[in-house]
Coordinates of N, CA and C in Angstrom, one line a residue:
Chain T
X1328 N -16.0 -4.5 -13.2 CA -15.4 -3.9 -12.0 C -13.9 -4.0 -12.1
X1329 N -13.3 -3.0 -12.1 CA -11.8 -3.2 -12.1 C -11.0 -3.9 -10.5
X1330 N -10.4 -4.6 -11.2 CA -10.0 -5.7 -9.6 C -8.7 -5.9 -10.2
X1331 N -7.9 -6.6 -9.0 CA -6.6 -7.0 -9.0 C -6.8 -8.2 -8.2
X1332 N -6.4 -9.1 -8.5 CA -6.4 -10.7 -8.1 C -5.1 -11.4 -7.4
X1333 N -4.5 -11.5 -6.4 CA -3.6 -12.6 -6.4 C -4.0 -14.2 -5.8
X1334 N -2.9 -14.4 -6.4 CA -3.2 -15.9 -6.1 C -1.6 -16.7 -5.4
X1335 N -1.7 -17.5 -4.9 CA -2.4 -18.1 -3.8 C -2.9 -17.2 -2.2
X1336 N -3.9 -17.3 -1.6 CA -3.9 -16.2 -0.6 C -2.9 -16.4 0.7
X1337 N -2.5 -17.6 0.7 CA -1.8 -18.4 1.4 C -0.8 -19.2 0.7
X1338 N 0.8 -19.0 1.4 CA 1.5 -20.5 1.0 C 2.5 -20.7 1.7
X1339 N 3.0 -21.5 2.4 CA 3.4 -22.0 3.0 C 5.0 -23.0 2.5
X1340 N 6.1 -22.9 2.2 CA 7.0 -23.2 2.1 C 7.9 -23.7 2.9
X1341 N 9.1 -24.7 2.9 CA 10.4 -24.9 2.9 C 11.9 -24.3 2.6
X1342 N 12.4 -23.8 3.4 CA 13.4 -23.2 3.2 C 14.4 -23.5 2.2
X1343 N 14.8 -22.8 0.5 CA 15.1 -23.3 -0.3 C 14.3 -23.6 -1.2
X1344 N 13.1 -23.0 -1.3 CA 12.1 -23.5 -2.0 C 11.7 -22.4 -2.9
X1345 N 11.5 -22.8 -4.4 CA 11.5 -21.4 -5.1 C 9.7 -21.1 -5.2
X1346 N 9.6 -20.1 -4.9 CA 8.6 -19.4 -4.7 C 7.7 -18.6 -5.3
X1347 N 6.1 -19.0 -6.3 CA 5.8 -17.8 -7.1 C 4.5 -17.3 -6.6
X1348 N 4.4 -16.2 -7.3 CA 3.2 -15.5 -6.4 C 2.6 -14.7 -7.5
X1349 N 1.2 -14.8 -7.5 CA 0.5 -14.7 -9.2 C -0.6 -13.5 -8.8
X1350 N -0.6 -12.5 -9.7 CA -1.6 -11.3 -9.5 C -2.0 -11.0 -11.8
X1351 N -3.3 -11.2 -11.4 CA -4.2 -10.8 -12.2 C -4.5 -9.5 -12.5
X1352 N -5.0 -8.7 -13.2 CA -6.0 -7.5 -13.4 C -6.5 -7.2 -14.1
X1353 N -7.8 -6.7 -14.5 CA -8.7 -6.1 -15.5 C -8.5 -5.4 -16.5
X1354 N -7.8 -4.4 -16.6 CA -7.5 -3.5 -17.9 C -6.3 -2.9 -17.5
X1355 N -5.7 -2.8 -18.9 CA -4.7 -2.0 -18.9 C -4.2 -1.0 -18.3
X1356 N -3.0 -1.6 -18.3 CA -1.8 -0.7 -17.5 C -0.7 0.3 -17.5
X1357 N -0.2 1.1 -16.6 CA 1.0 1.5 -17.4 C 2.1 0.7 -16.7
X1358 N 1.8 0.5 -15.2 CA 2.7 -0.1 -14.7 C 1.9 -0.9 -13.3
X1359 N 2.7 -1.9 -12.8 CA 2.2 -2.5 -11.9 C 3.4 -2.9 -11.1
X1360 N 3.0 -2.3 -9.8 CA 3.7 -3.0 -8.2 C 3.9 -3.8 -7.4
X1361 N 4.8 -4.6 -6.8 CA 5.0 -5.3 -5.9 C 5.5 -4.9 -4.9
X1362 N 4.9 -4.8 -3.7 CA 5.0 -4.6 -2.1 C 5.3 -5.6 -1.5
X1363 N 6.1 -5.1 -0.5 CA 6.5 -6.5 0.6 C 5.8 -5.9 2.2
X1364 N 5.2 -6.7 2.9 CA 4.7 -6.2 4.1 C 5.1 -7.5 5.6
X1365 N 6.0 -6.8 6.1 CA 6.0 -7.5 7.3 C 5.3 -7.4 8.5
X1366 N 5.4 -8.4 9.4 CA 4.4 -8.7 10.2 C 4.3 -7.1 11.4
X1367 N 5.3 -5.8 11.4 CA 5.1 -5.2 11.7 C 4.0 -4.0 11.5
X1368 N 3.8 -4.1 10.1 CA 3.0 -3.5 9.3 C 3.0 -2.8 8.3
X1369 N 4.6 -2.2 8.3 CA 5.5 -1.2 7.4 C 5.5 -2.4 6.0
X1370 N 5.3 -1.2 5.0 CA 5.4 -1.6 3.6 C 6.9 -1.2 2.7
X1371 N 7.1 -2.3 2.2 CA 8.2 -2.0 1.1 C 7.7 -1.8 -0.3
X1372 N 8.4 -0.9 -1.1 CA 7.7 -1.1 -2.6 C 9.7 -2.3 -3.1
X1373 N 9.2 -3.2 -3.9 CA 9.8 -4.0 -4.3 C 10.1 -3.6 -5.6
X1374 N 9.2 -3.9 -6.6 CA 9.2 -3.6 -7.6 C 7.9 -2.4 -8.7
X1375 N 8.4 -2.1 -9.5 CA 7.5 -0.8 -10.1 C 8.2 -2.1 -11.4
X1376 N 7.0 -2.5 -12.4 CA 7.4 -2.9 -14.1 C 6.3 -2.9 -14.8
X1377 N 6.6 -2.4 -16.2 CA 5.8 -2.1 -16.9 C 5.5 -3.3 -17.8
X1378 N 6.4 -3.6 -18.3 CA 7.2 -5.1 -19.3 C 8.3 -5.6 -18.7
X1379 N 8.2 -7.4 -19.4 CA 9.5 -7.6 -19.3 C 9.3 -7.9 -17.9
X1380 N 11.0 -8.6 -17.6 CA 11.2 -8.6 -16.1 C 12.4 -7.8 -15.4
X1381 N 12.0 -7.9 -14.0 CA 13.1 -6.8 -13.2 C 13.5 -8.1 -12.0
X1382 N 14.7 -8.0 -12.0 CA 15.7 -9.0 -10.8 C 16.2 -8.2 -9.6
X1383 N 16.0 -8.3 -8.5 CA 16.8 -7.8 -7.4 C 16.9 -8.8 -6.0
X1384 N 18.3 -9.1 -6.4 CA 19.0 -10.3 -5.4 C 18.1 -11.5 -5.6
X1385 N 17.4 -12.2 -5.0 CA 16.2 -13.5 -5.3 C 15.4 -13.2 -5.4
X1386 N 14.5 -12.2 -5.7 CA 13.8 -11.6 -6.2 C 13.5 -11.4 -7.8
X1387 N 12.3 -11.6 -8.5 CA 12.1 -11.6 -9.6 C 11.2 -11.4 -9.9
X1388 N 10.4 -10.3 -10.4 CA 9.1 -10.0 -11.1 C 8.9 -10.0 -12.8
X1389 N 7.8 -10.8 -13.2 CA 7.8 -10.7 -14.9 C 5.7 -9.8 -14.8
X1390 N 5.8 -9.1 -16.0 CA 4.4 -9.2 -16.5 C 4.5 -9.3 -17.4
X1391 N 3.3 -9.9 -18.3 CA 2.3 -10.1 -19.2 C 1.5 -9.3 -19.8
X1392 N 1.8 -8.5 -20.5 CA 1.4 -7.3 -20.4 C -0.3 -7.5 -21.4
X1393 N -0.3 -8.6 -22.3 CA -1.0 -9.1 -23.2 C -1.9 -9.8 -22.4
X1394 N -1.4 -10.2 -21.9 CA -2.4 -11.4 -20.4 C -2.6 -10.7 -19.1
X1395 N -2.6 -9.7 -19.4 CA -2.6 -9.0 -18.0 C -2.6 -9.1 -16.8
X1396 N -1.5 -10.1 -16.8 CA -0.9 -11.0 -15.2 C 0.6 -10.9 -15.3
X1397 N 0.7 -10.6 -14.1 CA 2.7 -10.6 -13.0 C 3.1 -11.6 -12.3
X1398 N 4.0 -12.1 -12.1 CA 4.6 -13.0 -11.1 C 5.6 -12.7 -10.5
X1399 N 5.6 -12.8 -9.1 CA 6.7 -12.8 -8.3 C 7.2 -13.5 -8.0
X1400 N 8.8 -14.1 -8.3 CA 9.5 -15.2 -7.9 C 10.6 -14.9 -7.1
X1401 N 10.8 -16.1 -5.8 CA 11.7 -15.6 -4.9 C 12.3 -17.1 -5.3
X1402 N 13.7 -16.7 -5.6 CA 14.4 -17.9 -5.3 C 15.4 -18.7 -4.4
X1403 N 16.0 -19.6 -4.0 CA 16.4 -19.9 -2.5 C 15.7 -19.4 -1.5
X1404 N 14.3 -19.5 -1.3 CA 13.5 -19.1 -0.1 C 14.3 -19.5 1.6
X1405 N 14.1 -17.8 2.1 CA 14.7 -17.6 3.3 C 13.4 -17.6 4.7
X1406 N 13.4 -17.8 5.5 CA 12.5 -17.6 6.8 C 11.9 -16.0 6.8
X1407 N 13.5 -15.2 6.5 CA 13.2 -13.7 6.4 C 12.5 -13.4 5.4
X1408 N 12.0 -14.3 4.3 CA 11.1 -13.9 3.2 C 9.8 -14.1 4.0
X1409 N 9.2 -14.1 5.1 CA 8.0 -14.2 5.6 C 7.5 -13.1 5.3
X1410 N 6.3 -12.9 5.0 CA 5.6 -11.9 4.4 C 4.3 -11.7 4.4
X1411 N 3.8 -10.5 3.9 CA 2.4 -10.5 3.0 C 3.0 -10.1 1.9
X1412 N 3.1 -10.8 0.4 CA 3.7 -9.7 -0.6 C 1.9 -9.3 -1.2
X1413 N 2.1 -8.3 -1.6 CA 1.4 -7.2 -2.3 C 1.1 -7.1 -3.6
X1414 N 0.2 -6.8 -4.8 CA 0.4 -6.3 -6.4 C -0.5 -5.3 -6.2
X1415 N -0.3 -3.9 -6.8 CA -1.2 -3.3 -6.3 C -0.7 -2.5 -8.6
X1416 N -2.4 -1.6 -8.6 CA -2.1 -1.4 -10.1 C -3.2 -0.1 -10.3
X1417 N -2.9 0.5 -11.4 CA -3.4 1.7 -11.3 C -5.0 1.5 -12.4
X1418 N -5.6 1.0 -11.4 CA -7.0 0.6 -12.6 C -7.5 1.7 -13.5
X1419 N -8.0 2.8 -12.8 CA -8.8 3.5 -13.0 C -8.5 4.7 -13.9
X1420 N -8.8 5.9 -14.0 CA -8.1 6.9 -14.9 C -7.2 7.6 -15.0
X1421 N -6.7 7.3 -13.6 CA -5.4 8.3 -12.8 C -4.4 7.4 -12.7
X1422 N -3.2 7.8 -13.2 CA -2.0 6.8 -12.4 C -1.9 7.0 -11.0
X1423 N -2.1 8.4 -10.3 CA -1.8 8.2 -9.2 C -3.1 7.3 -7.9
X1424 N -3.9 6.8 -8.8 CA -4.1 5.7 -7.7 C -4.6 4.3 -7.8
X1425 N -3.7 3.8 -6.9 CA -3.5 2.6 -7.1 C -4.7 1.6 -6.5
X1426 N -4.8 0.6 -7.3 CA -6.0 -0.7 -7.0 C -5.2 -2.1 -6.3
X1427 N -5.3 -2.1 -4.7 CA -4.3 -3.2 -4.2 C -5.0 -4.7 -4.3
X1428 N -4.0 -6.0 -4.6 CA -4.8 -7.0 -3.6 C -4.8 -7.3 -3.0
X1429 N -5.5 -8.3 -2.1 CA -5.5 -8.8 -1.1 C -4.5 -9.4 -0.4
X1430 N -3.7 -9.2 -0.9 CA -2.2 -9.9 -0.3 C -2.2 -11.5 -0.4
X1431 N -0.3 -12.0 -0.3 CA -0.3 -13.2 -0.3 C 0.3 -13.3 1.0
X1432 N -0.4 -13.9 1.8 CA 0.8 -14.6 3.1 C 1.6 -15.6 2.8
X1433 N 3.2 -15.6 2.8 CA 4.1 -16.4 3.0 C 4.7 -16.6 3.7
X1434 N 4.8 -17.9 4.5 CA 5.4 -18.5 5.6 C 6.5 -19.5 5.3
X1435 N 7.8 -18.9 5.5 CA 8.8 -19.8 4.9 C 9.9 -20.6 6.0
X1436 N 9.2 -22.0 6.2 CA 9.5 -22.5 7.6 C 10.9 -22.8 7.4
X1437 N 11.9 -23.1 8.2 CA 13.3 -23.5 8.1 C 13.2 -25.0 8.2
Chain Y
X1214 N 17.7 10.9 7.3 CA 17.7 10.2 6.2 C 15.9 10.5 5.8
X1215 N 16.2 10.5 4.1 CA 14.8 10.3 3.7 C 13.4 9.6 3.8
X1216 N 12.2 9.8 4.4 CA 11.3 9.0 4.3 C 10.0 9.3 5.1
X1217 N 9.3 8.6 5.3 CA 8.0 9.0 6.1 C 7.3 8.8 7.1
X1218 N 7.6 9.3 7.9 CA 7.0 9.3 9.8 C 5.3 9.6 9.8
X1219 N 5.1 8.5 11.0 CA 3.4 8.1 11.2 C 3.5 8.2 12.1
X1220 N 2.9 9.2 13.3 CA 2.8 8.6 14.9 C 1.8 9.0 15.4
X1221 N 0.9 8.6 16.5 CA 2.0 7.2 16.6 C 1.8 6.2 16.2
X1222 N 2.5 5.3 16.8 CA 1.9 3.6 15.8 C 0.6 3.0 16.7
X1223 N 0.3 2.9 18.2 CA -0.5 2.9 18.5 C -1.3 3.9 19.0
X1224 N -3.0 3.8 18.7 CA -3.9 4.9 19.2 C -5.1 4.5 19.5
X1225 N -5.3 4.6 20.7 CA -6.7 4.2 21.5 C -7.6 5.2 21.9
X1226 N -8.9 5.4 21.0 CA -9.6 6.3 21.8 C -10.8 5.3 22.2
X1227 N -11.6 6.7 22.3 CA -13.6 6.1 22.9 C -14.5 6.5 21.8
X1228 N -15.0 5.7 21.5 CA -16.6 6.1 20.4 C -16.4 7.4 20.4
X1229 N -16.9 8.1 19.4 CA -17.5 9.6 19.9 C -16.6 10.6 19.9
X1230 N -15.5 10.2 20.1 CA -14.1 11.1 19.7 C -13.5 11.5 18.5
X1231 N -13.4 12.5 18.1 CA -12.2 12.6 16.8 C -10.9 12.3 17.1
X1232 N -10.3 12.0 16.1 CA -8.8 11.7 16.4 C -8.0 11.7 15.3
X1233 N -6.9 12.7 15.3 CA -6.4 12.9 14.2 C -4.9 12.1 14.1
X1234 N -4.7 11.5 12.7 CA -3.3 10.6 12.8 C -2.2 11.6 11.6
X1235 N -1.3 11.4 12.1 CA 0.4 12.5 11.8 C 0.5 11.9 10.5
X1236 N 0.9 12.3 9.5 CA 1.8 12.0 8.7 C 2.6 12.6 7.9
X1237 N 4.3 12.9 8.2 CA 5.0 13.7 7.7 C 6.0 13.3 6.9
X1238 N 6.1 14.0 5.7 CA 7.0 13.2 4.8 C 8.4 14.3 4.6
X1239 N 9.7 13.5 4.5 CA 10.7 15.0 4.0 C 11.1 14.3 2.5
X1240 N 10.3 13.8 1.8 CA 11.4 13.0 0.5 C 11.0 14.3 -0.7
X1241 N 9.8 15.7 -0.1 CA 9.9 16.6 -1.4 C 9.3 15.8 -2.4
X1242 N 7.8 15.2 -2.2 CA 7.2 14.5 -2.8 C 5.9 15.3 -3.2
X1243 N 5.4 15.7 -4.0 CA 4.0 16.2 -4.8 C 2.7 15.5 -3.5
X1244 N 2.5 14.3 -4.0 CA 1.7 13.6 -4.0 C 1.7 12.8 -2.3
X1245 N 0.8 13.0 -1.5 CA 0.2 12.4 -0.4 C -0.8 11.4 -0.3
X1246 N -1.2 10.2 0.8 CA -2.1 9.1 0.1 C -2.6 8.8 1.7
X1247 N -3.7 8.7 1.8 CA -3.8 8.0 3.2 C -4.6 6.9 2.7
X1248 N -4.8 5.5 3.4 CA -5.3 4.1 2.5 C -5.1 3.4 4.6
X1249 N -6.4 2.7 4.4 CA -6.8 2.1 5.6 C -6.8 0.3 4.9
X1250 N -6.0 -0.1 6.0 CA -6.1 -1.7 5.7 C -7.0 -2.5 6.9
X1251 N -7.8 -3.2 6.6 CA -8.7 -4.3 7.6 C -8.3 -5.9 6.8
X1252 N -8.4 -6.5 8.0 CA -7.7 -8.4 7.8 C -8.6 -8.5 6.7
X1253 N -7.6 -9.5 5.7 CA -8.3 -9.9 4.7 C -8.8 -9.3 3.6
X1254 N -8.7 -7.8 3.9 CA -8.7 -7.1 2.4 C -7.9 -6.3 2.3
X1255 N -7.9 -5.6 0.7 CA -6.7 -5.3 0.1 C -6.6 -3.7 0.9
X1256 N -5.4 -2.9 0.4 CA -5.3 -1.3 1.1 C -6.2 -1.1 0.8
X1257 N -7.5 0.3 0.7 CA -8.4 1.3 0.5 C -7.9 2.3 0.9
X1258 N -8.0 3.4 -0.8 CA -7.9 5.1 -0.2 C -9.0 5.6 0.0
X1259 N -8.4 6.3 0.9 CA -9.6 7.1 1.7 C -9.7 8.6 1.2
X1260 N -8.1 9.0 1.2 CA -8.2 10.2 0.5 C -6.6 10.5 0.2
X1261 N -6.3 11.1 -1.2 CA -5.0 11.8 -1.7 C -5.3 12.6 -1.8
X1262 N -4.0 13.0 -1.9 CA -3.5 14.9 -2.5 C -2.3 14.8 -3.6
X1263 N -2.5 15.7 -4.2 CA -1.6 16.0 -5.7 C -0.3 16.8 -4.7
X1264 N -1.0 17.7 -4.5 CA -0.1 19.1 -4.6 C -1.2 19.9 -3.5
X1265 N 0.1 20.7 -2.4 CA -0.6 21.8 -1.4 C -2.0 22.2 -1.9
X1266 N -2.6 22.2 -0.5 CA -4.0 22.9 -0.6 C -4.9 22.3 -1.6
X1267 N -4.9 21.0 -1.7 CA -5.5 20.3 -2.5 C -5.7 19.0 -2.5
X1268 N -7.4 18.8 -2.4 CA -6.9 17.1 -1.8 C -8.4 16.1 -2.8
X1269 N -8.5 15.1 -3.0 CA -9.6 14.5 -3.6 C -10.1 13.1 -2.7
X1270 N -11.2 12.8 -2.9 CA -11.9 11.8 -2.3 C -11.4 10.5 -2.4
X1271 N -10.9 9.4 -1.8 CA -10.7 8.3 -2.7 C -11.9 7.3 -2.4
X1272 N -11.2 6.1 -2.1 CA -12.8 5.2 -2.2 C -13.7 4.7 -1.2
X1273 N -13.1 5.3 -0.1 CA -13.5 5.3 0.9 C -13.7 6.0 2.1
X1274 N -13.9 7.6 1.5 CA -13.3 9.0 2.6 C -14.6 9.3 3.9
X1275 N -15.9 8.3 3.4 CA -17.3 9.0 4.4 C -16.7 8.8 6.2
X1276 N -16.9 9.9 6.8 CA -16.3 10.0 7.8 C -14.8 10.6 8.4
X1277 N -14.0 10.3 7.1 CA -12.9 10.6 7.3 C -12.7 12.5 6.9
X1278 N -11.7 13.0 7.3 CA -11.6 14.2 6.3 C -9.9 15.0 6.9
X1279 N -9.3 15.3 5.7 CA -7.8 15.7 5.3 C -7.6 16.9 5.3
X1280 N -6.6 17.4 5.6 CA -5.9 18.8 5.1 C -4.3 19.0 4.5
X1281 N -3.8 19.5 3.9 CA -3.0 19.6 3.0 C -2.1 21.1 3.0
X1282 N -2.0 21.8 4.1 CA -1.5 23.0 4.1 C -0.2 23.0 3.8
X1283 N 0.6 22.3 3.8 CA 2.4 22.0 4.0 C 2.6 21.0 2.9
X1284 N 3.7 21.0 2.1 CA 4.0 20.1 1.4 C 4.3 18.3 2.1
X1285 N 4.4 18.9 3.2 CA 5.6 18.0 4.1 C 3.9 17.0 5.2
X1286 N 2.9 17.8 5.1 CA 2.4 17.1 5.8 C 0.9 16.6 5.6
X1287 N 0.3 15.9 5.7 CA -0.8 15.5 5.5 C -1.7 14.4 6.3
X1288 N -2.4 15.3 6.8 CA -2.8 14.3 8.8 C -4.3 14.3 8.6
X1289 N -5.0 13.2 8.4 CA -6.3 12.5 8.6 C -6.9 12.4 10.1
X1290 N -8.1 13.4 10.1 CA -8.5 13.0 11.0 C -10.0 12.3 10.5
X1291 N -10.0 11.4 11.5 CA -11.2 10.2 11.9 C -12.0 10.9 12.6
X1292 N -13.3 11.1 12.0 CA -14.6 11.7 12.9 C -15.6 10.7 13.6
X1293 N -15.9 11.4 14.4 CA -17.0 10.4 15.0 C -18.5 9.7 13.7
X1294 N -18.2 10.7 13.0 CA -19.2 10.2 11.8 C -18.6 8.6 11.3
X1295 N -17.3 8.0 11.1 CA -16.7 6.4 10.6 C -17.3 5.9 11.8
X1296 N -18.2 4.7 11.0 CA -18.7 3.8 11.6 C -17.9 2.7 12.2
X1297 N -17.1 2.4 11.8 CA -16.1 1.2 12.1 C -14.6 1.9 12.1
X1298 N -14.4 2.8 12.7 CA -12.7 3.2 12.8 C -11.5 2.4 12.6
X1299 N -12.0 1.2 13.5 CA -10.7 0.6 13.9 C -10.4 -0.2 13.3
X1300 N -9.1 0.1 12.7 CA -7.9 -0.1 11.4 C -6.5 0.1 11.5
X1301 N -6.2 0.0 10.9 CA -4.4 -0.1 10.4 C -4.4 1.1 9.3
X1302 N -3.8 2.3 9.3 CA -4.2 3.6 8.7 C -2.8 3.8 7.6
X1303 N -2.5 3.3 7.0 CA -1.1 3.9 6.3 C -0.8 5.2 5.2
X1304 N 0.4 5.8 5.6 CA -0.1 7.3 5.0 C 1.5 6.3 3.7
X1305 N 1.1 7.3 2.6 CA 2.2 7.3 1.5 C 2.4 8.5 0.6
X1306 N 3.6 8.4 0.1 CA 3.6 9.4 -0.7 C 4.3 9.7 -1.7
X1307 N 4.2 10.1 -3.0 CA 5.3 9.4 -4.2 C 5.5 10.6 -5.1
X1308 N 6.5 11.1 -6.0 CA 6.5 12.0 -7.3 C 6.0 12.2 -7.9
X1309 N 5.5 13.3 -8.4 CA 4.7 13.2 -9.1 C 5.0 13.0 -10.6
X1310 N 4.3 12.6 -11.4 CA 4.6 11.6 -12.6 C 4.3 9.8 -12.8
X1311 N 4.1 9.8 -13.8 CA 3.1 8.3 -13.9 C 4.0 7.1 -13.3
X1312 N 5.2 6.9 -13.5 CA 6.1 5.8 -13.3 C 6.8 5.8 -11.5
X1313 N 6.2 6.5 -10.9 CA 7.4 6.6 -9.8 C 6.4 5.9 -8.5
X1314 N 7.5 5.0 -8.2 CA 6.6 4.1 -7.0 C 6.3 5.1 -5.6
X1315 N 5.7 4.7 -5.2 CA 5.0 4.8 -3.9 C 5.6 4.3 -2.1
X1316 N 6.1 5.6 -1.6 CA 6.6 4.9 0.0 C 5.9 5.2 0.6
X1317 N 5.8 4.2 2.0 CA 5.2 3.9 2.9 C 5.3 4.3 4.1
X1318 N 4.8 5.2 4.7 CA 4.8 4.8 6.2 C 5.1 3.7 7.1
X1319 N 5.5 3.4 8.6 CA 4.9 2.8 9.2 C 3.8 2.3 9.7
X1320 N 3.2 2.8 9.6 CA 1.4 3.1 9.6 C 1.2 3.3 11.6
X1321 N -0.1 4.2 11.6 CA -0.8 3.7 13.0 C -2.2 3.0 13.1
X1322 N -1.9 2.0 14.5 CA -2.6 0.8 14.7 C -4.0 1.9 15.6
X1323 N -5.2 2.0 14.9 CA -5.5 2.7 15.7 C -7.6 1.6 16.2
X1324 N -7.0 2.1 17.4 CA -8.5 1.1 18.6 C -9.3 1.8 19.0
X1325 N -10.9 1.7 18.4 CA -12.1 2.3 19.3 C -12.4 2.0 19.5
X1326 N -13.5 2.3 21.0 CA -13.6 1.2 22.1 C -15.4 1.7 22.7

């Protein structure tokens, strides 16, 4: 079954606290996503990487492309990083559609 | 400015009703997506479109059903046939080509009762 995995489903932080967030998946990729979702419900796309990693402000995504696992790292954790972040990946035969996880909730207390 | 309007954000009907939810994009995007989120699991599509007048099933469409006449718009309605309606409905829509991420909606919160 093609799936996408993150891990932790929950985490709970300290302000200042660096932050990773772990997504798995089944078979090969071309590219894989990170979403940011606030408590409103509106989604952000964060990052699109294929290899390698991509930086934007405290923000940091790597994949594995061999291991077929991503991480997202936030560093100096802010309150405003409260979230559900997102990996979502294109399992199936189409790139245009995407296989999401279950999200991570982050609660980053002051 | 560029991007993609859902409205509305809330929608309450009664059992038994159809009800159709907006989604209009101006970013001159190919590709349209509607994907329903419930607590605790991940998005599910329901149904995309490539390109006008053209739309495919995704993994979750029984009950649901799309139209695609405008580049600009692509509005799901919910039949009385979906057993369980009430959801978080988010529409998206992205370039077409393998690498180009995906924007979102606001989504609508929609309640049957």
């Amino acid at each position: 079954k093609n799936e996408v995995e993150q891990s932790p489903q929950n985490l709970t932080a300290q302000e200042g606290e660096f932050i990773t967030i772990n997504c798995s998946y089944s078979v090969g990729i071309s590219a894989l996503h990170w979403l940011q979702q606030h408590p409103g419900g509106g989604i952000v796309s964060l990052f699109m990487l294929s290899s390698g990693k991509k930086k934007h402000g405290r923000l940091i995504a790597t994949i594995n492309i061999q291991e077929k696992h991503s991480s997202l790292h936030i560093t100096a954790s802010h309150p405003r990083d409260s979230a559900v972040y997102i990996c979502a990946a294109p399992l199936g035969s189409s790139n245009y559609k995407l296989t999401f996880g279950k999200g991570t909730l982050l609660t980053v207390n002051p | 400015d560029g991007g993609i309007t859902q409205s509305p954000k809330y929608l309450f009907r009664k059992e038994g009703q159809n009800v159709t939810l907006s989604c209009e994009q101006n970013l001159n995007h190919d590709a349209m997506y509607w994907y329903r989120q419930d607590p605790g699991q991940g998005l599910r599509l329901i149904y995309y479109s490539q390109i006008v007048n053209d739309f495919q099933k995704g993994d979750i469409a029984e009950g649901y059903s799309v139209s695609r006449e405008k580049k600009e718009s692509f509005p799901l309605t919910v039949t009385s046939a979906q057993k369980n309606p009430t959801a978080f409905y988010l529409c998206a829509s992205r370039r077409t080509g393998d690498l180009y991420e995906q924007y979102f909606g606001p989504g609508t919160r929609l309640t049957v009762t």
